[in-house]
């Protein structure tokens, strides 16, 4: 018997094999189908997908054989990978000096005939083989050889798919981690900025109150600008904090009756309303299995937008209704406001997207982004339908369980 030699590029080859994270994984149907097919095509009792590791060969699939690995020193496949471009055919291993006294030839599983096609990665590394084995002397015809080569390429495709899938999942996780970090960072930054800002604002207010005789009209204008700026910054920080927190507190253990909740929201919003009092209609809203705090924020943002984005001096009319499917509650909030151009119906849910300047309508552009986050954490989706100049309807769903 001759021990298989170690390929020149062994270090890189093993690294490439490691990258697939396939060693010691459980059997999978896709790979087992290939070995079954290989045995059917070659008419052999055994077919293997063998991956040549440092000290052993690991069988990702082993049709007709119990063992899931054997020592590399006895491996036929470890010989086959030395000629990556071709199939290795051994018609009768008992007459081949490389294998004659190999324990796998002399004992179980009594390998006599061996046909192994190397599994070559796109970078050219031979990871192992797809091989077919018989316990009697044999050969293969050209059709069988071609079919075995096709199947070996399919094994590599499966391995590549597995690797790409994993890379995608890793990238997704990385994105999630980054987003979480950014959220925590925004929360911390907004939280820490609140206090010094409050100080700036209170001292500016004090200044405006105390030395009125000293200030001429321009000075007063400047002080008012500063106070106004601080107030806007305060609102923005509050919205940022709300956005960072949105959805985190969602649980399905709490039952929330939406009728009193909307009543509370309406009272809060209309008490701040300076112009014409809005008409807000709702009835028979359900009790849902979601915590009150995020739901309140969600309805508060949508209803206050429905009132805010209104033509000057018009009376806002808002209608809130609900319907259900087997799995979800669906809510509609319809207004008679200024409407939204079709091309912005998606982007309004992105953070900081505003369609108007703050002289026209105040805001931070975080309200709908917070709504989206809450709805998604509740297992639903949010979208809007609108006609410019006529009004909009915001729809969202939340999962019942
Ligand atoms: P903002 O703080 O600006 O209100 P939102 O995230 O709540 O931020 O909304 C984003 C943008 O979507 C708003 O600036 C506005 O242009 C548009 N919008 C939201 N709700 C309505 C609505 N009911 N009618 C018309 N436009 C709306």
Tab-separated table of C-alpha atoms and ligand atoms in Angstrom:
chain	number	residue	atom	x	y	z
A	1	UNK	CA	0.000	0.000	0.000
A	2	UNK	CA	1.196	3.533	-0.724
A	3	UNK	CA	0.138	6.360	1.546
A	4	UNK	CA	-1.340	9.250	-0.423
A	5	UNK	CA	1.039	12.172	-0.862
A	6	UNK	CA	0.213	15.611	0.488
A	7	UNK	CA	-0.640	18.126	-2.293
A	8	UNK	CA	1.687	21.112	-2.679
A	9	UNK	CA	-1.107	23.584	-1.977
A	10	UNK	CA	-2.316	21.625	1.072
A	11	UNK	CA	-2.454	24.622	3.429
A	12	UNK	CA	-4.624	26.711	1.093
A	13	UNK	CA	-6.672	23.639	0.125
A	14	UNK	CA	-7.509	22.910	3.779
A	15	UNK	CA	-8.360	26.577	4.345
A	16	UNK	CA	-10.701	26.494	1.323
A	17	UNK	CA	-12.339	23.333	2.699
A	18	UNK	CA	-12.726	24.980	6.116
A	19	UNK	CA	-14.446	27.988	4.496
A	20	UNK	CA	-17.388	25.808	3.484
A	21	UNK	CA	-18.004	24.839	7.133
A	22	UNK	CA	-19.202	21.455	5.941
A	23	UNK	CA	-16.986	19.082	7.953
A	24	UNK	CA	-18.852	17.108	10.626
A	25	UNK	CA	-22.237	18.421	9.516
A	26	UNK	CA	-25.237	16.088	9.503
A	27	UNK	CA	-26.408	14.275	6.369
A	28	UNK	CA	-28.552	16.365	4.015
A	29	UNK	CA	-31.035	15.139	1.432
A	30	UNK	CA	-29.592	17.171	-1.445
A	31	UNK	CA	-26.190	15.499	-1.069
A	32	UNK	CA	-27.726	12.053	-0.395
A	33	UNK	CA	-29.764	12.329	-3.604
A	34	UNK	CA	-26.525	12.813	-5.538
A	35	UNK	CA	-24.793	9.723	-4.099
A	36	UNK	CA	-27.943	7.651	-4.683
A	37	UNK	CA	-28.034	8.845	-8.266
A	38	UNK	CA	-24.303	8.129	-8.703
A	39	UNK	CA	-24.829	4.528	-7.561
A	40	UNK	CA	-27.835	4.131	-9.855
A	41	UNK	CA	-25.877	5.472	-12.846
A	42	UNK	CA	-22.694	3.482	-12.180
A	43	UNK	CA	-24.586	0.436	-10.896
A	44	UNK	CA	-22.449	0.263	-7.745
A	45	UNK	CA	-23.477	-0.559	-4.157
A	46	UNK	CA	-21.543	2.357	-2.636
A	47	UNK	CA	-21.197	6.056	-3.511
A	48	UNK	CA	-19.631	8.740	-1.355
A	49	UNK	CA	-19.097	12.474	-1.180
A	50	UNK	CA	-15.718	12.428	0.467
A	51	UNK	CA	-13.936	15.534	1.760
A	52	UNK	CA	-10.235	15.085	2.387
A	53	UNK	CA	-9.380	16.671	5.722
A	54	UNK	CA	-5.960	16.884	7.403
A	55	UNK	CA	-5.988	13.400	8.954
A	56	UNK	CA	-9.171	11.813	7.645
A	57	UNK	CA	-11.719	11.792	4.884
A	58	UNK	CA	-15.166	12.914	6.015
A	59	UNK	CA	-18.185	11.612	4.103
A	60	UNK	CA	-20.808	14.323	3.680
A	61	UNK	CA	-22.946	11.615	2.130
A	62	UNK	CA	-22.357	7.858	2.291
A	63	UNK	CA	-24.751	5.768	0.247
A	64	UNK	CA	-24.338	2.038	0.970
A	65	UNK	CA	-21.709	2.530	3.704
A	66	UNK	CA	-22.142	2.890	7.465
A	67	UNK	CA	-18.959	4.808	8.271
A	68	UNK	CA	-19.000	8.611	8.108
A	69	UNK	CA	-15.200	8.946	7.965
A	70	UNK	CA	-12.003	6.902	7.554
A	71	UNK	CA	-8.282	7.619	7.986
A	72	UNK	CA	-6.662	9.727	5.264
A	73	UNK	CA	-3.787	7.212	4.960
A	74	UNK	CA	-6.245	4.582	3.612
A	75	UNK	CA	-8.185	7.015	1.455
A	76	UNK	CA	-8.468	6.414	-2.303
A	77	UNK	CA	-9.847	9.929	-2.678
A	78	UNK	CA	-6.684	11.424	-1.170
A	79	UNK	CA	-4.907	9.922	-4.217
A	80	UNK	CA	-7.596	11.130	-6.628
A	81	UNK	CA	-7.260	14.801	-5.640
A	82	UNK	CA	-3.716	14.846	-7.048
A	83	UNK	CA	-5.177	14.849	-10.541
A	84	UNK	CA	-7.928	17.440	-10.226
A	85	UNK	CA	-8.793	17.505	-13.938
A	86	UNK	CA	-9.699	13.873	-14.344
A	87	UNK	CA	-11.515	10.903	-12.913
A	88	UNK	CA	-9.419	8.295	-11.062
A	89	UNK	CA	-10.417	4.769	-12.108
A	90	UNK	CA	-9.156	1.671	-10.292
A	91	UNK	CA	-10.625	-1.452	-11.900
A	92	UNK	CA	-9.202	-3.946	-9.416
A	93	UNK	CA	-7.510	-2.500	-6.352
A	94	UNK	CA	-6.100	-5.911	-5.358
A	95	UNK	CA	-3.826	-5.688	-8.412
A	96	UNK	CA	-2.815	-2.065	-7.793
A	97	UNK	CA	0.326	-1.560	-5.700
A	98	UNK	CA	-1.084	1.656	-4.206
A	99	UNK	CA	-4.051	-0.192	-2.670
A	100	UNK	CA	-3.351	-3.972	-2.629
A	101	UNK	CA	-2.913	-4.340	1.155
A	102	UNK	CA	-5.090	-1.354	2.106
A	103	UNK	CA	-7.302	-2.317	5.115
A	104	UNK	CA	-10.342	-0.975	3.203
A	105	UNK	CA	-9.507	-3.433	0.400
A	106	UNK	CA	-8.631	-6.419	2.562
A	107	UNK	CA	-11.455	-5.800	5.020
A	108	UNK	CA	-14.811	-4.066	5.193
A	109	UNK	CA	-16.043	-2.511	2.873
A	110	UNK	CA	-13.818	-4.552	0.488
A	111	UNK	CA	-13.163	-1.819	-2.075
A	112	UNK	CA	-12.214	-3.484	-5.358
A	113	UNK	CA	-13.511	-1.073	-7.965
A	114	UNK	CA	-13.143	2.683	-7.401
A	115	UNK	CA	-14.130	5.664	-9.596
A	116	UNK	CA	-13.585	9.118	-8.066
A	117	UNK	CA	-14.140	12.534	-9.658
A	118	UNK	CA	-12.398	15.371	-7.768
A	119	UNK	CA	-14.595	18.155	-6.349
A	120	UNK	CA	-12.913	21.314	-7.632
A	121	UNK	CA	-13.793	24.728	-6.200
A	122	UNK	CA	-14.063	27.785	-8.524
A	123	UNK	CA	-10.587	28.745	-7.204
A	124	UNK	CA	-9.197	25.371	-8.300
A	125	UNK	CA	-8.828	23.547	-4.967
A	126	UNK	CA	-9.628	19.825	-4.855
A	127	UNK	CA	-11.690	19.327	-1.702
A	128	UNK	CA	-12.310	15.613	-2.128
A	129	UNK	CA	-14.291	13.494	-4.563
A	130	UNK	CA	-17.624	12.132	-5.572
A	131	UNK	CA	-16.802	8.445	-5.835
A	132	UNK	CA	-18.509	5.169	-6.664
A	133	UNK	CA	-17.273	1.861	-5.266
A	134	UNK	CA	-17.899	-1.811	-5.969
A	135	UNK	CA	-16.726	-4.990	-4.267
A	136	UNK	CA	-15.886	-6.690	-7.579
A	137	UNK	CA	-13.642	-5.705	-10.510
A	138	UNK	CA	-15.426	-3.287	-12.821
A	139	UNK	CA	-15.099	-0.448	-15.251
A	140	UNK	CA	-17.323	2.423	-16.405
A	141	UNK	CA	-18.412	3.374	-19.913
A	142	UNK	CA	-17.954	6.941	-21.212
A	143	UNK	CA	-21.588	7.860	-20.511
A	144	UNK	CA	-21.259	6.818	-16.881
A	145	UNK	CA	-17.975	8.745	-16.542
A	146	UNK	CA	-19.587	11.878	-18.027
A	147	UNK	CA	-22.600	11.556	-15.710
A	148	UNK	CA	-20.352	11.162	-12.651
A	149	UNK	CA	-18.450	14.307	-13.686
A	150	UNK	CA	-21.745	16.230	-14.023
A	151	UNK	CA	-22.804	15.096	-10.565
A	152	UNK	CA	-19.476	16.143	-9.038
A	153	UNK	CA	-20.030	19.652	-10.434
A	154	UNK	CA	-23.466	19.642	-8.821
A	155	UNK	CA	-21.871	18.811	-5.463
A	156	UNK	CA	-19.589	21.838	-5.838
A	157	UNK	CA	-22.621	24.003	-6.730
A	158	UNK	CA	-24.336	22.846	-3.549
A	159	UNK	CA	-21.227	23.661	-1.519
A	160	UNK	CA	-20.963	27.096	-3.135
A	161	UNK	CA	-24.623	27.803	-2.459
A	162	UNK	CA	-24.119	26.829	1.148
A	163	UNK	CA	-21.135	29.171	1.453
A	164	UNK	CA	-22.965	32.099	-0.197
A	165	UNK	CA	-25.992	31.522	1.990
A	166	UNK	CA	-23.843	31.655	5.081
A	167	UNK	CA	-22.063	34.798	3.871
A	168	UNK	CA	-25.469	36.390	3.290
A	169	UNK	CA	-26.634	35.460	6.781
A	170	UNK	CA	-23.379	36.806	8.242
A	171	UNK	CA	-23.802	40.081	6.334
A	172	UNK	CA	-27.399	40.308	7.491
A	173	UNK	CA	-26.357	39.783	11.088
A	174	UNK	CA	-23.620	42.391	10.693
A	175	UNK	CA	-26.175	44.879	9.370
A	176	UNK	CA	-28.504	44.119	12.271
A	177	UNK	CA	-25.646	44.569	14.751
A	178	UNK	CA	-24.651	47.864	13.122
A	179	UNK	CA	-28.241	49.125	13.138
A	180	UNK	CA	-28.579	48.165	16.800
A	181	UNK	CA	-25.342	49.930	17.623
A	182	UNK	CA	-26.459	53.066	15.761
A	183	UNK	CA	-29.793	53.022	17.554
A	184	UNK	CA	-28.139	52.691	20.937
A	185	UNK	CA	-25.693	55.399	19.985
A	186	UNK	CA	-28.478	57.744	18.851
A	187	UNK	CA	-30.366	57.034	22.056
A	188	UNK	CA	-27.342	57.757	24.262
A	189	UNK	CA	-26.388	60.871	22.309
A	190	UNK	CA	-29.955	62.252	22.350
A	191	UNK	CA	-30.317	61.419	26.009
A	192	UNK	CA	-27.036	63.106	26.988
A	193	UNK	CA	-27.734	66.200	24.882
A	194	UNK	CA	-31.090	66.868	26.523
A	195	UNK	CA	-29.660	68.195	29.772
A	196	UNK	CA	-27.160	70.797	28.418
A	197	UNK	CA	-29.804	71.891	25.931
A	198	UNK	CA	-32.340	72.425	28.680
A	199	UNK	CA	-29.716	74.574	30.436
A	200	UNK	CA	-29.128	76.703	27.329
A	201	UNK	CA	-32.854	77.217	26.918
A	202	UNK	CA	-33.535	78.116	30.581
A	203	UNK	CA	-30.703	80.669	30.678
A	204	UNK	CA	-31.861	82.216	27.427
A	205	UNK	CA	-35.381	82.486	28.868
A	206	UNK	CA	-33.932	84.053	32.007
A	207	UNK	CA	-31.949	86.512	29.956
A	208	UNK	CA	-35.028	87.489	27.944
A	209	UNK	CA	-37.008	88.048	31.158
A	210	UNK	CA	-34.450	89.850	33.279
A	211	UNK	CA	-32.873	92.595	31.255
A	212	UNK	CA	-35.734	93.658	29.003
A	213	UNK	CA	-34.734	97.338	29.220
A	214	UNK	CA	-31.255	96.539	27.893
A	215	UNK	CA	-32.366	94.754	24.731
A	216	UNK	CA	-33.277	96.603	21.582
A	217	UNK	CA	-35.577	94.963	19.004
A	218	UNK	CA	-32.746	93.237	17.146
A	219	UNK	CA	-31.327	91.766	20.386
A	220	UNK	CA	-34.783	90.471	21.284
A	221	UNK	CA	-35.125	88.940	17.826
A	222	UNK	CA	-31.796	87.133	18.254
A	223	UNK	CA	-32.702	85.834	21.709
A	224	UNK	CA	-36.014	84.575	20.359
A	225	UNK	CA	-34.205	82.837	17.502
A	226	UNK	CA	-31.937	81.119	20.031
A	227	UNK	CA	-34.869	80.000	22.198
A	228	UNK	CA	-36.749	78.831	19.147
A	229	UNK	CA	-33.712	76.870	17.963
A	230	UNK	CA	-33.305	75.243	21.368
A	231	UNK	CA	-36.982	74.272	21.396
A	232	UNK	CA	-36.733	72.714	17.969
A	233	UNK	CA	-33.652	70.833	19.034
A	234	UNK	CA	-35.526	69.631	22.126
A	235	UNK	CA	-38.384	68.290	19.976
A	236	UNK	CA	-35.955	66.613	17.638
A	237	UNK	CA	-34.177	64.918	20.553
A	238	UNK	CA	-37.497	63.733	21.936
A	239	UNK	CA	-38.464	62.282	18.539
A	240	UNK	CA	-35.042	60.647	18.242
A	241	UNK	CA	-35.442	59.043	21.662
A	242	UNK	CA	-38.903	57.839	20.702
A	243	UNK	CA	-37.580	56.457	17.416
A	244	UNK	CA	-34.755	54.610	19.172
A	245	UNK	CA	-37.194	53.126	21.673
A	246	UNK	CA	-39.985	52.381	19.194
A	247	UNK	CA	-41.007	48.774	19.190
A	248	UNK	CA	-38.592	47.604	21.869
A	249	UNK	CA	-41.350	47.402	24.446
A	250	UNK	CA	-43.706	45.334	22.293
A	251	UNK	CA	-45.096	42.285	24.082
A	252	UNK	CA	-48.027	40.065	23.336
A	253	UNK	CA	-48.853	39.430	26.993
A	254	UNK	CA	-50.781	42.644	27.440
A	255	UNK	CA	-54.368	43.169	26.224
A	256	UNK	CA	-55.006	46.730	25.036
A	257	UNK	CA	-58.484	48.060	24.379
A	258	UNK	CA	-58.025	50.523	21.530
A	259	UNK	CA	-61.239	52.528	22.129
A	260	UNK	CA	-60.108	54.252	25.364
A	261	UNK	CA	-56.555	54.428	24.013
A	262	UNK	CA	-57.640	56.374	20.912
A	263	UNK	CA	-59.885	58.571	23.083
A	264	UNK	CA	-56.835	59.404	25.208
A	265	UNK	CA	-54.747	60.161	22.112
A	266	UNK	CA	-57.484	62.332	20.604
A	267	UNK	CA	-57.858	64.349	23.815
A	268	UNK	CA	-54.127	64.888	24.004
A	269	UNK	CA	-53.809	66.011	20.390
A	270	UNK	CA	-56.926	68.213	20.273
A	271	UNK	CA	-55.976	69.982	23.516
A	272	UNK	CA	-52.830	71.227	21.741
A	273	UNK	CA	-54.703	72.193	18.569
A	274	UNK	CA	-54.874	75.973	18.046
A	275	UNK	CA	-56.953	76.208	14.861
A	276	UNK	CA	-60.253	74.646	13.933
A	277	UNK	CA	-61.029	71.628	16.110
A	278	UNK	CA	-60.656	68.436	14.070
A	279	UNK	CA	-63.428	65.901	13.663
A	280	UNK	CA	-62.151	62.462	14.613
A	281	UNK	CA	-64.414	59.465	14.104
A	282	UNK	CA	-63.834	55.953	15.395
A	283	UNK	CA	-65.914	53.151	16.892
A	284	UNK	CA	-65.806	49.445	17.664
A	285	UNK	CA	-62.061	49.168	17.649
A	286	UNK	CA	-60.748	45.822	18.899
A	287	UNK	CA	-58.827	44.706	21.968
A	288	UNK	CA	-55.373	43.652	20.762
A	289	UNK	CA	-52.632	41.543	22.334
A	290	UNK	CA	-49.916	44.221	22.185
A	291	UNK	CA	-48.553	46.589	24.809
A	292	UNK	CA	-50.171	49.965	25.183
A	293	UNK	CA	-47.095	52.232	24.951
A	294	UNK	CA	-46.020	51.472	21.359
A	295	UNK	CA	-49.651	51.403	20.168
A	296	UNK	CA	-50.254	54.811	21.678
A	297	UNK	CA	-47.205	56.253	19.958
A	298	UNK	CA	-48.267	54.652	16.678
A	299	UNK	CA	-51.805	56.095	16.698
A	300	UNK	CA	-50.562	59.412	18.104
A	301	UNK	CA	-48.141	59.866	15.196
A	302	UNK	CA	-50.656	58.871	12.535
A	303	UNK	CA	-53.575	60.888	13.918
A	304	UNK	CA	-51.494	64.001	14.564
A	305	UNK	CA	-50.114	63.817	10.997
A	306	UNK	CA	-53.659	63.439	9.671
A	307	UNK	CA	-54.557	66.698	11.445
A	308	UNK	CA	-51.267	68.518	10.801
A	309	UNK	CA	-51.015	67.979	7.029
A	310	UNK	CA	-54.182	69.885	6.307
A	311	UNK	CA	-55.008	72.818	4.018
A	312	UNK	CA	-54.954	76.149	5.831
A	313	UNK	CA	-58.179	76.933	7.725
A	314	UNK	CA	-59.852	73.680	6.686
A	315	UNK	CA	-61.380	71.420	9.306
A	316	UNK	CA	-59.464	68.140	9.550
A	317	UNK	CA	-61.646	65.052	9.339
A	318	UNK	CA	-60.070	61.797	10.414
A	319	UNK	CA	-61.675	58.363	10.345
A	320	UNK	CA	-60.168	55.362	12.115
A	321	UNK	CA	-61.516	51.894	11.420
A	322	UNK	CA	-60.385	48.294	11.651
A	323	UNK	CA	-60.973	44.913	10.102
A	324	UNK	CA	-59.469	41.483	10.686
A	325	UNK	CA	-58.156	38.418	8.923
A	326	UNK	CA	-57.421	35.059	10.574
A	327	UNK	CA	-53.938	36.190	11.549
A	328	UNK	CA	-53.894	40.006	11.618
A	329	UNK	CA	-55.734	43.162	12.598
A	330	UNK	CA	-55.760	45.824	9.890
A	331	UNK	CA	-56.298	49.522	10.677
A	332	UNK	CA	-57.137	52.411	8.337
A	333	UNK	CA	-56.603	56.075	9.228
A	334	UNK	CA	-58.128	58.288	6.575
A	335	UNK	CA	-57.829	62.073	6.409
A	336	UNK	CA	-59.040	64.838	4.108
A	337	UNK	CA	-55.677	66.605	4.119
A	338	UNK	CA	-53.168	67.803	1.537
A	339	UNK	CA	-52.303	64.296	0.312
A	340	UNK	CA	-48.939	62.906	-0.768
A	341	UNK	CA	-47.453	62.585	-4.256
A	342	UNK	CA	-47.332	58.974	-5.414
A	343	UNK	CA	-43.525	58.977	-5.737
A	344	UNK	CA	-43.090	59.705	-2.004
A	345	UNK	CA	-45.480	57.065	-0.665
A	346	UNK	CA	-42.616	54.687	0.163
A	347	UNK	CA	-39.864	57.054	1.260
A	348	UNK	CA	-42.007	58.883	3.865
A	349	UNK	CA	-41.398	55.872	6.134
A	350	UNK	CA	-37.605	56.422	6.053
A	351	UNK	CA	-36.070	58.363	8.963
A	352	UNK	CA	-35.742	62.132	8.406
A	353	UNK	CA	-37.809	62.193	5.209
A	354	UNK	CA	-39.896	65.385	5.126
A	355	UNK	CA	-41.804	66.703	2.151
A	356	UNK	CA	-42.195	70.262	3.439
A	357	UNK	CA	-39.999	72.823	5.128
A	358	UNK	CA	-40.566	73.699	8.750
A	359	UNK	CA	-42.127	77.083	7.932
A	360	UNK	CA	-44.981	75.183	6.263
A	361	UNK	CA	-45.300	72.272	8.709
A	362	UNK	CA	-43.143	71.598	11.765
A	363	UNK	CA	-41.699	68.128	12.386
A	364	UNK	CA	-38.575	65.985	12.464
A	365	UNK	CA	-39.350	63.340	9.841
A	366	UNK	CA	-39.107	60.576	12.430
A	367	UNK	CA	-42.810	59.973	13.166
A	368	UNK	CA	-43.583	57.543	10.347
A	369	UNK	CA	-40.186	55.831	10.708
A	370	UNK	CA	-41.106	55.132	14.358
A	371	UNK	CA	-44.524	53.843	13.220
A	372	UNK	CA	-42.856	51.489	10.742
A	373	UNK	CA	-40.550	50.140	13.401
A	374	UNK	CA	-43.390	49.525	15.842
A	375	UNK	CA	-45.591	47.851	13.242
A	376	UNK	CA	-42.778	45.573	12.078
A	377	UNK	CA	-42.015	44.555	15.649
A	378	UNK	CA	-45.729	43.686	15.959
A	379	UNK	CA	-45.467	41.342	12.967
A	380	UNK	CA	-47.205	43.672	10.505
A	381	UNK	CA	-46.646	46.148	7.685
A	382	UNK	CA	-47.533	49.789	7.083
A	383	UNK	CA	-48.301	51.636	3.862
A	384	UNK	CA	-50.169	54.649	2.548
A	385	UNK	CA	-52.503	55.419	-0.328
A	386	UNK	CA	-53.093	59.038	-1.245
A	387	UNK	CA	-54.427	61.521	-3.741
A	388	UNK	CA	-52.802	64.940	-3.781
A	389	UNK	CA	-55.164	67.654	-2.599
A	390	UNK	CA	-57.816	65.155	-1.494
A	391	UNK	CA	-56.379	63.216	1.427
A	392	UNK	CA	-54.532	60.087	2.481
A	393	UNK	CA	-55.217	56.745	4.089
A	394	UNK	CA	-52.549	55.103	6.186
A	395	UNK	CA	-52.956	51.347	6.593
A	396	UNK	CA	-51.160	49.096	8.991
A	397	UNK	CA	-51.492	45.532	10.193
A	398	UNK	CA	-50.427	43.853	13.419
A	399	UNK	CA	-50.303	40.146	14.121
A	400	UNK	CA	-52.989	38.809	16.432
A	401	UNK	CA	-50.499	36.532	18.194
B	1	LIG	P1	-42.906	64.740	10.378
B	1	LIG	O1	-42.228	64.925	11.682
B	1	LIG	O2	-42.319	65.560	9.283
B	1	LIG	O3	-44.380	64.854	10.460
B	1	LIG	P2	-43.312	61.979	9.629
B	1	LIG	O4	-42.304	60.884	9.569
B	1	LIG	O5	-44.445	61.805	10.549
B	1	LIG	O6	-42.497	63.284	9.950
B	1	LIG	O7	-43.876	62.189	8.170
B	1	LIG	C1	-42.973	62.262	7.081
B	1	LIG	C2	-43.559	63.109	5.958
B	1	LIG	O8	-44.692	62.453	5.380
B	1	LIG	C3	-44.104	64.420	6.471
B	1	LIG	O9	-43.087	65.401	6.512
B	1	LIG	C4	-45.204	64.750	5.461
B	1	LIG	O10	-44.651	65.394	4.358
B	1	LIG	C5	-45.693	63.378	5.005
B	1	LIG	N1	-46.951	62.994	5.679
B	1	LIG	C6	-47.088	62.204	6.754
B	1	LIG	N2	-48.373	62.017	7.076
B	1	LIG	C7	-49.086	62.714	6.175
B	1	LIG	C8	-50.485	62.913	5.950
B	1	LIG	N3	-51.422	62.361	6.729
B	1	LIG	N4	-50.856	63.684	4.905
B	1	LIG	C9	-49.936	64.232	4.095
B	1	LIG	N5	-48.605	64.093	4.254
B	1	LIG	C10	-48.171	63.328	5.277
